[in-house]
Amino acid sequence: MRTSIATVSLSGSLTEKLTAAARAGFDGVEIFENDLLASPLTPEEIRARCADLGLTIDLYQPMRDVEAVPEADFGRNLRRARHKFELMNRLGADTVLVCSSVSPHAVDDDSLAAGQLGRLADLAREFGIRVAYEALAWGRHVNTHEHAWRIVEAAGHPALGTCLDSFHILSRGSGPKDLEGIADIPGEKIFFLQLADAPLLAMDVLQWSRHYRCFPGQGGFDLANLLGHVLRTGYAGPLSLEVFNDVFRQADAGPTAVDAHRSLLLLQEAAGVAELPAPVVPTGVAFAELLTADAEPVTAVLAALGFTRVARHRGKPVDLWQSGRARVLVNTGPAARRDGTRLAAIGLESPDPAAAARRAEALLAPALPRHRDPGDAPLEAVSAPDGTELFFCATEGDQLPHWRADFEDLPEHGAPAPSAVRVDHLALTQPWHHFDEAALFHRSVLGLDAEQSVDLADPYGLLRSRAVSNADGSVRIALSVGAAPTDDTAHAQHIALATGDVVAAARAFRAAGGRLLPVPANYHDDLAARYEFEAGELQTYRDLGILYDRDSGGAFRHCYTVTVGRVFFELVQRDAGYRGYGAANAPVRLAAQHAPH
């Protein structure tokens, strides 16, 4: 189906918004009046710019407080409308959005509202324009889509139809039964469909609407069900996004528009009206790649953790360090920055790497060009919203060339017994404006399941975190972001390593010269009040800085190394039934990381 986006959903000047929408693959736009008023371009120049970009102008909006008012007021409204219709002709827009009135002068009289909207439609038809009447959730007298449709139906004017807006419908708690009434509206009388998701919040609906809307799939609304009802009427117009969001209106318009278009592709897939390559869920973590200009500090930590340098890439300055099934690549190539070590790439084991890449590219994930030497494994890679490179790797034993073949084994060094058996999870800090986008990306592109977002107390604000994982927990990624733009470099990334005995692993790490993150004694004093431990157990945790959590599935014991660059490591001992990440301990960990060491 054709896709459109309201210019109010993006940041920047009108020209920047139009360019971003076109580059992201949208077919059209809704021109928000404030964007036009603030533009130095004439309506004719805006029309030409849209044509050059391949965009149609699908809607001009909004006209407010038009109907059910005293005749003198309505006369002034018609004068205002005539001016707007002349402007729309100059723009080349043929549909105007009229919101249900919030004016204190409006009266509760459906007959008057229908008559005045009919007269407005008479004027609009003179200019070749259609009027789409929308019920605002906070409208003074008309605040439901059913009520708006009754007025449109009563007016019986060919140039008057309704606009359905998912936020205004679903924010009022409309359930599946409430949506069935949409089927009573003839498809040709639904002049426009606006879509927005939102987190489920208990707050004033106007403030909720103005600040917290998000793209489909990023909130809690059942948009696929609503869309299915609309499409069954025969509606043939565009699917258009109208999203008021404080973060989106400050973020770069280009990535936001791509995320917006991705959300509409996913919504169409969920509603069964578009077919995309099926998700290919990763089955494990093949490797984590660290990029560093100075390998010595991070390799010292790896060695203390029991990792051994086992191989080197045949053509690139990349070493493979391994402990059990946990593999870390250390890349000192030209892309390494001088500001420290960072987690730059993740290798994901996939049952069908090529199909995983097709899914990713269909959902607008940028494919990463790679220089391949003869004989290199044909790894497919895409970029996540935060810039992390995601490689789709064949599993060991697969018939496809394996990434490990790109590395030459190094001579045996008599490595110590490995303590880390595999990667338990990876934690990626997102730029502040990419959090919702990252969660949608990992769910949709990788087919991972997302948990609820949680807020974690940091000494300098709140840290939002949301985990995504596959069904058996062999792939777990925790996404986090600070509460403000300045927070995106304040919180490090980390690699959590699963071990069968965290006490033994911590002792071995410390004996090998590694530095564990100190944990305040107050934390372990509180543990003594909350849980019962075996004799000497709590003192061991205190000595090693081990933190402890428990839920109905079992216990979780974990400790942390100090940070190197932007990366630290976590040693984890997880009971089989424990599904969390020790979130209850995050405030203590964050405070300890901020403290001088």
Coordinates of C-alpha atoms in Angstrom, one line a residue:
M1 CA 0.0 0.0 0.0
R2 CA 1.0 3.6 -0.4
T3 CA 2.7 5.1 2.7
S4 CA 2.8 8.6 4.0
I5 CA 4.1 10.6 6.9
A6 CA 3.1 13.8 8.6
T7 CA 5.9 16.4 8.5
V8 CA 5.3 17.0 12.3
S9 CA 6.7 13.5 12.9
L10 CA 10.2 14.6 11.9
S11 CA 12.7 17.2 13.0
G12 CA 14.2 20.0 11.0
S13 CA 13.0 22.4 8.3
L14 CA 10.3 21.5 5.9
T15 CA 12.9 20.9 3.2
E16 CA 14.8 18.5 5.4
K17 CA 11.7 16.7 6.4
L18 CA 10.6 16.2 2.8
T19 CA 14.1 14.9 1.8
A20 CA 14.2 12.5 4.7
A21 CA 10.7 11.1 3.9
A22 CA 11.6 10.6 0.3
R23 CA 14.9 8.9 1.0
A24 CA 13.3 6.6 3.5
G25 CA 10.9 5.3 0.8
F26 CA 7.6 7.1 1.6
D27 CA 5.2 7.8 -1.2
G28 CA 3.7 11.0 0.2
V29 CA 3.5 13.4 3.1
E30 CA 0.9 15.3 5.2
I31 CA 1.9 18.9 5.3
F32 CA 1.5 20.2 8.8
E33 CA 0.5 23.9 8.7
N34 CA 3.2 25.1 11.1
D35 CA 5.9 23.6 8.8
L36 CA 4.5 25.5 5.8
L37 CA 4.2 28.8 7.7
A38 CA 7.8 28.6 8.9
S39 CA 9.2 27.7 5.4
P40 CA 10.8 30.3 3.2
L41 CA 9.5 28.4 0.2
T42 CA 6.3 29.4 -1.6
P43 CA 3.5 26.9 -1.8
E44 CA 4.4 26.4 -5.5
E45 CA 8.1 25.8 -4.6
I46 CA 7.1 23.2 -2.0
R47 CA 4.8 21.5 -4.6
A48 CA 7.7 21.4 -7.0
R49 CA 10.1 20.1 -4.4
C50 CA 7.7 17.3 -3.5
A51 CA 7.3 16.4 -7.2
D52 CA 11.1 16.3 -7.7
L53 CA 11.4 14.0 -4.7
G54 CA 8.6 11.7 -5.9
L55 CA 6.3 12.7 -3.1
T56 CA 2.6 13.4 -3.3
I57 CA 1.0 15.8 -0.8
D58 CA -1.7 13.6 0.6
L59 CA -3.2 15.9 3.3
Y60 CA -3.0 19.4 4.5
Q61 CA -3.7 19.8 8.2
P62 CA -5.2 20.9 10.6
M63 CA -8.3 23.1 10.4
R64 CA -9.6 23.5 13.9
D65 CA -12.8 24.6 15.6
V66 CA -14.9 24.8 12.5
E67 CA -18.3 23.2 13.3
A68 CA -21.2 23.5 15.7
V69 CA -20.6 27.2 16.4
P70 CA -22.8 30.3 16.2
E71 CA -23.5 31.5 12.7
A72 CA -21.3 34.6 13.0
D73 CA -18.4 32.4 14.1
F74 CA -19.1 30.0 11.3
G75 CA -19.0 32.8 8.7
R76 CA -15.5 33.7 9.9
N77 CA -14.6 30.0 9.7
L78 CA -15.7 29.9 6.0
R79 CA -13.6 32.9 5.3
R80 CA -10.6 31.2 6.8
A81 CA -11.4 28.0 5.0
R82 CA -11.5 29.8 1.6
H83 CA -8.0 31.1 2.2
K84 CA -6.8 27.7 3.1
F85 CA -8.4 26.0 0.1
E86 CA -6.7 28.6 -2.2
L87 CA -3.4 27.8 -0.5
M88 CA -4.0 24.0 -1.0
N89 CA -4.6 24.5 -4.7
R90 CA -1.2 26.2 -4.9
L91 CA 0.3 23.3 -3.0
G92 CA -1.4 20.6 -5.0
A93 CA -3.1 19.1 -2.0
D94 CA -6.7 17.8 -2.4
T95 CA -7.6 16.7 1.2
V96 CA -7.9 18.8 4.3
L97 CA -8.1 17.5 7.9
V98 CA -10.8 19.1 10.0
C99 CA -10.5 18.2 13.8
S100 CA -13.6 18.1 15.9
S101 CA -14.0 21.3 17.8
V102 CA -12.5 22.0 21.2
S103 CA -13.8 25.6 21.1
P104 CA -15.8 26.8 24.2
H105 CA -18.2 28.3 21.7
A106 CA -19.1 25.0 20.2
V107 CA -22.5 23.6 21.1
D108 CA -23.6 20.0 21.5
D109 CA -25.8 19.8 18.3
D110 CA -25.1 17.1 15.8
S111 CA -27.6 18.6 13.3
L112 CA -25.8 21.9 13.4
A113 CA -22.4 20.3 13.1
A114 CA -23.6 18.2 10.1
G115 CA -25.1 21.2 8.4
Q116 CA -22.0 23.4 8.8
L117 CA -19.6 20.7 7.8
G118 CA -21.8 20.2 4.7
R119 CA -21.5 23.9 3.9
L120 CA -17.8 23.7 4.4
A121 CA -17.7 20.7 2.0
D122 CA -19.7 22.8 -0.6
L123 CA -16.9 25.4 -0.5
A124 CA -14.2 22.8 -0.6
R125 CA -15.7 21.1 -3.7
E126 CA -15.4 24.4 -5.6
F127 CA -11.7 24.0 -5.2
G128 CA -11.6 20.3 -5.9
I129 CA -10.9 19.5 -2.2
R130 CA -12.2 16.9 0.1
V131 CA -12.8 17.4 3.8
A132 CA -11.8 14.6 6.2
Y133 CA -13.5 15.0 9.6
E134 CA -11.6 13.6 12.6
A135 CA -12.8 13.1 16.2
L136 CA -10.1 14.3 18.6
A137 CA -10.0 12.1 21.7
W138 CA -10.4 15.4 23.7
G139 CA -13.0 17.0 21.5
R140 CA -15.5 19.2 23.3
H141 CA -18.6 17.3 22.1
V142 CA -17.3 14.9 19.4
N143 CA -14.5 12.7 20.7
T144 CA -15.1 9.2 19.2
H145 CA -14.8 7.9 15.7
E146 CA -18.4 6.6 15.8
H147 CA -19.8 10.0 16.7
A148 CA -17.7 11.7 13.9
W149 CA -19.0 9.2 11.4
R150 CA -22.7 9.7 12.4
I151 CA -22.2 13.5 11.7
V152 CA -20.6 12.8 8.4
E153 CA -23.3 10.3 7.4
A154 CA -26.0 12.8 8.4
A155 CA -24.4 15.5 6.3
G156 CA -24.5 13.2 3.2
H157 CA -22.0 15.3 1.2
P158 CA -19.8 13.7 -1.4
A159 CA -16.9 15.9 -0.5
L160 CA -17.1 15.1 3.2
G161 CA -15.7 12.0 4.7
T162 CA -14.0 10.9 7.9
C163 CA -10.4 10.5 9.0
L164 CA -9.6 7.6 11.3
D165 CA -6.7 8.2 13.7
S166 CA -5.5 5.2 15.6
F167 CA -4.3 7.3 18.6
H168 CA -7.7 9.0 19.1
I169 CA -9.5 5.7 18.8
L170 CA -7.2 3.4 20.9
S171 CA -6.2 6.0 23.6
R172 CA -9.9 5.9 24.8
G173 CA -9.6 2.2 25.6
S174 CA -11.4 1.0 22.5
G175 CA -11.3 -2.8 22.5
P176 CA -11.9 -5.4 19.7
K177 CA -15.6 -5.0 20.0
D178 CA -15.4 -1.2 19.7
L179 CA -13.5 -1.5 16.5
E180 CA -16.1 -3.7 14.8
G181 CA -18.2 -0.6 14.1
I182 CA -15.5 0.6 11.6
A183 CA -16.9 -2.0 9.2
D184 CA -20.2 0.0 9.0
I185 CA -18.3 2.9 7.3
P186 CA -18.1 2.6 3.5
G187 CA -14.5 2.5 2.5
E188 CA -14.9 5.4 0.1
K189 CA -16.1 7.6 3.0
I190 CA -12.9 7.0 4.9
F191 CA -10.9 9.8 3.3
F192 CA -7.7 9.3 5.4
L193 CA -6.1 6.9 7.9
Q194 CA -3.5 8.2 10.4
L195 CA -1.5 5.7 12.4
A196 CA 0.4 6.1 15.7
D197 CA 1.3 3.8 18.5
A198 CA 1.9 4.8 22.1
P199 CA 3.1 3.3 25.4
L200 CA 0.3 2.6 27.7
L201 CA 0.4 5.5 30.2
A202 CA -2.1 6.7 32.8
M203 CA -2.1 10.5 32.1
D204 CA -4.1 13.3 30.5
V205 CA -4.8 12.2 26.9
L206 CA -3.9 15.5 25.3
Q207 CA -0.4 15.4 26.9
W208 CA -0.1 11.7 26.1
S209 CA -0.9 12.5 22.5
R210 CA 1.4 15.6 22.2
H211 CA 4.5 14.0 23.7
Y212 CA 4.5 10.2 23.7
R213 CA 3.2 8.9 20.5
C214 CA 5.6 6.5 18.7
F215 CA 5.8 4.5 15.5
P216 CA 3.8 1.2 15.1
G217 CA 5.3 -1.6 17.0
Q218 CA 7.0 0.7 19.6
G219 CA 4.1 1.0 21.9
G220 CA 1.2 -1.0 23.3
F221 CA -1.6 -0.4 20.9
D222 CA -3.0 -3.3 18.7
L223 CA -2.6 -1.5 15.4
A224 CA -2.7 -4.6 13.3
N225 CA -6.2 -5.4 14.4
L226 CA -7.4 -1.8 13.8
L227 CA -5.8 -1.7 10.4
G228 CA -7.5 -5.0 9.5
H229 CA -10.9 -3.5 10.3
V230 CA -10.1 -0.4 8.2
L231 CA -8.9 -2.4 5.2
R232 CA -12.0 -4.7 5.2
T233 CA -14.1 -1.6 4.5
G234 CA -12.3 -1.3 1.1
Y235 CA -10.2 1.7 2.2
A236 CA -7.7 2.4 -0.6
G237 CA -5.9 5.5 0.7
P238 CA -2.4 5.7 2.1
L239 CA -1.2 4.4 5.5
S240 CA 0.0 7.6 7.1
L241 CA 2.0 8.2 10.3
E242 CA 1.2 11.1 12.5
V243 CA 3.5 10.9 15.5
F244 CA 4.0 13.7 18.0
N245 CA 7.1 12.8 20.0
D246 CA 9.6 15.0 21.8
V247 CA 12.5 12.7 21.0
F248 CA 11.7 12.3 17.3
R249 CA 11.4 16.0 16.9
Q250 CA 15.0 16.5 18.2
A251 CA 16.6 13.5 16.5
D252 CA 18.1 13.5 13.0
A253 CA 15.3 13.3 10.5
G254 CA 17.0 10.8 8.2
P255 CA 17.2 7.8 10.6
T256 CA 13.9 8.7 12.1
A257 CA 12.2 8.5 8.7
V258 CA 13.8 5.1 8.0
D259 CA 12.6 3.8 11.3
A260 CA 9.1 5.2 10.6
H261 CA 9.0 3.4 7.2
R262 CA 10.2 0.2 8.7
S263 CA 7.4 0.3 11.2
L264 CA 4.8 0.6 8.5
L265 CA 6.3 -2.4 6.6
L266 CA 6.1 -4.4 9.8
L267 CA 2.5 -3.3 10.4
Q268 CA 1.5 -4.4 7.0
E269 CA 3.2 -7.7 7.6
A270 CA 1.3 -8.1 10.9
A271 CA -2.0 -7.2 9.3
G272 CA -1.4 -9.7 6.5
V273 CA -1.4 -7.2 3.7
A274 CA 2.3 -7.4 2.8
E275 CA 4.7 -10.2 2.6
L276 CA 8.3 -9.9 3.8
P277 CA 11.1 -12.5 4.0
A278 CA 10.3 -14.5 7.2
P279 CA 12.3 -13.8 10.3
V280 CA 15.3 -16.1 10.9
V281 CA 15.9 -16.1 14.6
P282 CA 19.6 -16.4 15.6
T283 CA 20.6 -19.5 17.6
G284 CA 23.7 -18.3 19.3
V285 CA 26.5 -15.7 19.7
A286 CA 29.4 -16.6 17.4
F287 CA 31.6 -13.8 18.6
A288 CA 31.8 -10.3 20.0
E289 CA 34.2 -8.0 18.3
L290 CA 36.1 -5.2 20.2
L291 CA 37.6 -2.4 18.2
T292 CA 40.6 -0.8 19.9
A293 CA 43.6 1.4 19.1
D294 CA 45.5 -0.1 22.1
A295 CA 45.0 -3.8 22.5
E296 CA 47.1 -4.3 25.6
P297 CA 44.6 -3.3 28.3
V298 CA 41.7 -5.3 26.9
T299 CA 43.8 -8.4 26.1
A300 CA 45.2 -8.3 29.7
V301 CA 41.6 -8.5 31.0
L302 CA 40.8 -11.3 28.5
A303 CA 43.9 -13.2 29.6
A304 CA 43.0 -12.8 33.3
L305 CA 39.4 -14.0 32.5
G306 CA 40.9 -17.3 31.1
F307 CA 40.8 -16.4 27.4
T308 CA 43.6 -17.5 25.1
R309 CA 44.7 -15.9 21.8
V310 CA 44.1 -18.9 19.6
A311 CA 44.0 -17.5 16.0
R312 CA 44.7 -14.4 13.8
H313 CA 42.7 -13.3 10.7
R314 CA 44.5 -14.2 7.5
G315 CA 44.4 -10.6 6.1
K316 CA 43.3 -8.2 8.9
P317 CA 44.8 -7.1 12.2
V318 CA 42.2 -9.1 14.1
D319 CA 43.0 -11.7 16.8
L320 CA 40.6 -14.4 18.1
W321 CA 40.5 -14.9 21.8
Q322 CA 38.6 -17.9 23.1
S323 CA 37.5 -19.4 26.4
G324 CA 35.1 -22.4 26.1
R325 CA 32.4 -21.4 23.7
A326 CA 32.9 -17.6 24.3
R327 CA 34.9 -15.9 21.5
V328 CA 36.1 -12.3 21.4
L329 CA 37.7 -10.7 18.4
V330 CA 40.2 -7.9 19.1
N331 CA 40.4 -5.6 16.1
T332 CA 43.3 -3.0 15.9
G333 CA 42.6 -2.0 12.3
P334 CA 42.4 1.5 10.9
A335 CA 38.8 2.0 12.1
A336 CA 39.9 1.8 15.7
R337 CA 39.4 5.1 17.5
R338 CA 41.9 6.7 20.0
D339 CA 39.2 7.2 22.6
G340 CA 39.2 3.6 23.9
T341 CA 37.9 0.2 23.4
R342 CA 34.3 -0.4 22.2
L343 CA 32.1 -3.2 21.2
A344 CA 31.8 -2.8 17.4
A345 CA 30.3 -6.0 16.1
I346 CA 28.4 -9.1 17.0
G347 CA 28.5 -12.4 15.1
L348 CA 25.1 -14.2 15.3
E349 CA 24.8 -17.8 14.5
S350 CA 22.0 -18.3 12.1
P351 CA 20.4 -21.4 10.5
D352 CA 20.1 -19.5 7.3
P353 CA 22.5 -16.5 7.1
A354 CA 21.4 -15.5 3.5
A355 CA 17.7 -15.4 4.5
A356 CA 18.5 -13.5 7.7
A357 CA 20.3 -10.9 5.5
R358 CA 17.3 -10.7 3.1
R359 CA 15.0 -10.1 6.0
A360 CA 17.2 -7.3 7.4
E361 CA 17.6 -5.6 4.0
A362 CA 13.8 -5.8 3.3
L363 CA 13.4 -3.9 6.6
L364 CA 15.7 -1.2 5.6
A365 CA 18.7 -2.3 7.6
P366 CA 21.8 -0.9 5.7
A367 CA 23.9 -3.7 4.3
L368 CA 27.6 -3.2 5.1
P369 CA 30.0 -3.3 2.2
R370 CA 32.9 -5.6 3.0
H371 CA 36.3 -6.1 1.4
R372 CA 36.7 -9.8 0.9
D373 CA 40.0 -11.4 0.1
P374 CA 39.9 -14.6 -2.0
G375 CA 38.9 -17.5 0.2
D376 CA 37.2 -15.3 2.9
A377 CA 33.9 -16.6 4.2
P378 CA 31.0 -14.8 2.6
L379 CA 29.6 -13.2 5.7
E380 CA 26.5 -11.0 5.4
A381 CA 26.5 -7.9 7.7
V382 CA 24.1 -5.1 8.4
S383 CA 24.2 -2.1 10.7
A384 CA 22.0 -1.8 13.8
P385 CA 20.6 1.7 14.6
D386 CA 23.5 2.4 17.0
G387 CA 26.1 1.5 14.4
T388 CA 26.9 -2.0 15.8
E389 CA 27.7 -4.3 12.9
L390 CA 25.7 -7.5 12.9
F391 CA 27.2 -10.5 11.1
F392 CA 25.0 -13.5 10.2
C393 CA 27.2 -16.6 10.6
A394 CA 26.7 -20.2 9.7
T395 CA 26.7 -22.6 12.6
E396 CA 29.5 -24.9 13.1
G397 CA 29.1 -28.1 11.1
D398 CA 27.0 -26.3 8.5
Q399 CA 27.8 -26.9 4.8
L400 CA 28.4 -23.2 4.3
P401 CA 31.9 -21.7 4.7
H402 CA 32.4 -20.9 8.4
W403 CA 33.8 -17.6 9.6
R404 CA 36.4 -19.4 11.7
A405 CA 38.1 -20.5 8.5
D406 CA 39.2 -16.9 7.9
F407 CA 41.5 -17.3 10.9
E408 CA 44.9 -19.1 11.1
D409 CA 45.4 -21.0 14.3
L410 CA 48.3 -19.9 16.5
P411 CA 50.7 -22.4 18.2
E412 CA 49.4 -23.9 21.4
H413 CA 50.3 -21.9 24.5
G414 CA 49.1 -24.2 27.3
A415 CA 46.1 -22.1 28.2
P416 CA 44.5 -22.3 31.7
A417 CA 41.2 -24.1 32.1
P418 CA 38.5 -21.9 30.7
S419 CA 36.1 -20.3 33.2
A420 CA 33.7 -18.6 30.8
V421 CA 31.7 -21.3 28.9
R422 CA 29.7 -19.0 26.6
V423 CA 28.4 -15.5 26.2
D424 CA 25.4 -15.1 28.5
H425 CA 24.3 -11.7 27.1
L426 CA 25.6 -8.5 25.5
A427 CA 24.7 -5.0 26.7
L428 CA 24.6 -2.2 24.1
T429 CA 24.2 1.5 25.0
Q430 CA 22.0 3.3 22.5
P431 CA 22.2 6.9 21.4
W432 CA 19.5 8.7 23.4
H433 CA 17.2 9.1 20.4
H434 CA 17.5 5.5 19.2
F435 CA 16.1 3.5 22.1
D436 CA 12.6 2.7 20.7
E437 CA 14.1 2.3 17.2
A438 CA 16.7 -0.2 18.6
A439 CA 14.0 -2.3 20.3
L440 CA 11.8 -2.4 17.2
F441 CA 14.9 -3.2 15.0
H442 CA 16.1 -6.2 17.1
R443 CA 12.5 -7.6 17.4
S444 CA 11.6 -7.2 13.8
V445 CA 14.9 -7.8 11.9
L446 CA 16.3 -10.5 14.2
G447 CA 13.0 -12.0 15.3
L448 CA 13.9 -11.7 19.0
D449 CA 11.3 -11.3 21.8
A450 CA 11.3 -8.1 23.8
E451 CA 10.7 -7.8 27.5
Q452 CA 9.2 -4.8 29.1
S453 CA 11.3 -1.6 29.4
V454 CA 12.6 -0.9 32.9
D455 CA 14.0 2.2 34.5
L456 CA 17.2 1.8 36.5
A457 CA 18.4 4.4 39.0
D458 CA 21.8 5.9 38.1
P459 CA 23.4 8.5 40.4
Y460 CA 23.0 11.1 37.6
G461 CA 19.5 10.2 36.4
L462 CA 17.5 7.3 35.1
L463 CA 18.8 4.7 32.7
R464 CA 16.2 2.9 30.5
S465 CA 16.8 -0.7 29.6
R466 CA 15.0 -3.3 27.5
A467 CA 16.2 -6.8 26.8
V468 CA 15.6 -8.9 23.7
S469 CA 16.3 -12.6 23.5
N470 CA 15.5 -15.8 21.6
A471 CA 13.3 -18.5 23.1
D472 CA 16.0 -20.5 24.8
G473 CA 18.1 -17.6 26.0
S474 CA 21.1 -18.5 23.8
V475 CA 21.0 -15.0 22.4
R476 CA 20.3 -12.2 24.8
I477 CA 20.9 -8.5 24.2
A478 CA 20.2 -5.8 26.7
L479 CA 19.6 -2.3 25.2
S480 CA 20.0 0.7 27.4
V481 CA 19.9 4.5 27.0
G482 CA 20.3 7.4 29.4
A483 CA 17.6 10.0 30.0
A484 CA 19.3 12.9 28.1
P485 CA 21.4 13.4 25.0
T486 CA 24.6 13.8 27.1
D487 CA 24.1 10.3 28.5
D488 CA 24.9 8.3 25.4
T489 CA 28.6 8.0 26.2
A490 CA 28.3 7.9 30.0
H491 CA 27.3 4.2 30.2
A492 CA 29.6 1.5 28.9
Q493 CA 28.8 -1.5 26.9
H494 CA 29.6 -4.9 28.3
I495 CA 29.9 -8.6 27.6
A496 CA 28.5 -11.0 30.2
L497 CA 30.2 -14.4 30.3
A498 CA 28.4 -17.4 31.6
T499 CA 30.3 -19.6 34.1
G500 CA 29.3 -22.6 36.2
D501 CA 31.0 -21.2 39.3
V502 CA 31.2 -17.5 39.6
V503 CA 33.2 -17.6 42.8
A504 CA 35.9 -19.8 41.3
A505 CA 35.9 -17.6 38.1
A506 CA 36.2 -14.4 40.2
R507 CA 39.0 -15.8 42.3
A508 CA 40.9 -17.0 39.2
F509 CA 40.5 -13.6 37.5
R510 CA 41.8 -11.7 40.6
A511 CA 44.7 -14.2 41.0
A512 CA 45.7 -13.5 37.4
G513 CA 45.9 -9.8 38.1
G514 CA 42.5 -8.8 37.0
R515 CA 40.6 -6.0 38.9
L516 CA 37.0 -6.6 39.9
L517 CA 34.6 -3.7 40.4
P518 CA 34.5 -2.8 44.2
V519 CA 31.0 -3.0 45.7
P520 CA 30.0 -1.0 48.8
A521 CA 29.8 -2.9 52.0
N522 CA 26.3 -1.5 52.5
Y523 CA 25.0 -3.6 49.6
H524 CA 26.1 -6.9 51.2
D525 CA 24.7 -5.7 54.6
D526 CA 21.4 -5.3 52.9
L527 CA 21.7 -8.8 51.2
A528 CA 22.0 -10.2 54.7
A529 CA 18.6 -8.7 55.6
R530 CA 16.9 -9.9 52.5
Y531 CA 18.1 -13.4 52.0
E532 CA 19.5 -16.3 54.0
F533 CA 22.8 -17.7 52.9
E534 CA 25.0 -20.7 53.9
A535 CA 27.7 -20.1 56.4
G536 CA 30.5 -18.1 54.9
E537 CA 28.7 -17.6 51.5
L538 CA 27.8 -13.9 52.0
Q539 CA 31.4 -13.1 53.2
T540 CA 32.7 -14.7 50.0
Y541 CA 30.4 -12.5 48.0
R542 CA 31.5 -9.5 50.0
D543 CA 35.2 -10.3 49.5
L544 CA 34.9 -10.7 45.7
G545 CA 32.2 -8.0 45.0
I546 CA 29.7 -10.6 43.8
L547 CA 26.1 -9.4 43.6
Y548 CA 23.1 -11.6 44.1
D549 CA 19.5 -11.7 42.9
R550 CA 16.7 -14.3 43.0
D551 CA 13.3 -14.8 41.4
S552 CA 10.8 -17.7 41.2
G553 CA 13.1 -19.4 38.7
G554 CA 16.3 -19.5 40.8
A555 CA 19.3 -17.4 41.7
F556 CA 21.6 -15.1 39.8
R557 CA 25.2 -14.4 40.9
H558 CA 27.3 -11.9 39.1
C559 CA 30.3 -9.6 39.3
Y560 CA 32.0 -7.1 37.1
T561 CA 35.5 -6.1 35.9
V562 CA 36.6 -2.5 35.9
T563 CA 35.9 -0.7 32.6
V564 CA 38.5 -0.6 29.7
G565 CA 37.7 2.2 27.3
R566 CA 33.9 1.8 26.9
V567 CA 33.8 -1.9 27.7
F568 CA 33.7 -4.0 30.8
F569 CA 33.0 -7.7 31.4
E570 CA 30.5 -9.5 33.7
L571 CA 30.9 -12.9 35.1
V572 CA 27.5 -14.6 35.5
Q573 CA 26.2 -17.7 37.2
R574 CA 22.6 -18.2 36.3
D575 CA 20.3 -20.9 37.6
A576 CA 18.4 -22.5 34.6
G577 CA 15.1 -21.0 35.5
Y578 CA 16.3 -17.4 36.1
R579 CA 15.4 -15.2 33.1
G580 CA 16.5 -11.8 34.2
Y581 CA 19.7 -9.8 34.2
G582 CA 20.1 -8.7 37.8
A583 CA 18.3 -5.4 37.3
A584 CA 17.7 -5.0 41.0
N585 CA 21.5 -4.7 41.4
A586 CA 22.0 -2.2 38.5
P587 CA 21.8 1.0 40.7
V588 CA 24.7 -0.4 42.9
R589 CA 26.7 -1.3 39.9
L590 CA 26.2 2.0 38.2
A591 CA 27.1 3.9 41.3
A592 CA 30.3 1.8 41.8
Q593 CA 31.3 2.5 38.1
H594 CA 30.9 6.2 38.6
A595 CA 33.1 6.1 41.8
P596 CA 36.9 6.7 41.4
H597 CA 39.0 3.5 41.5

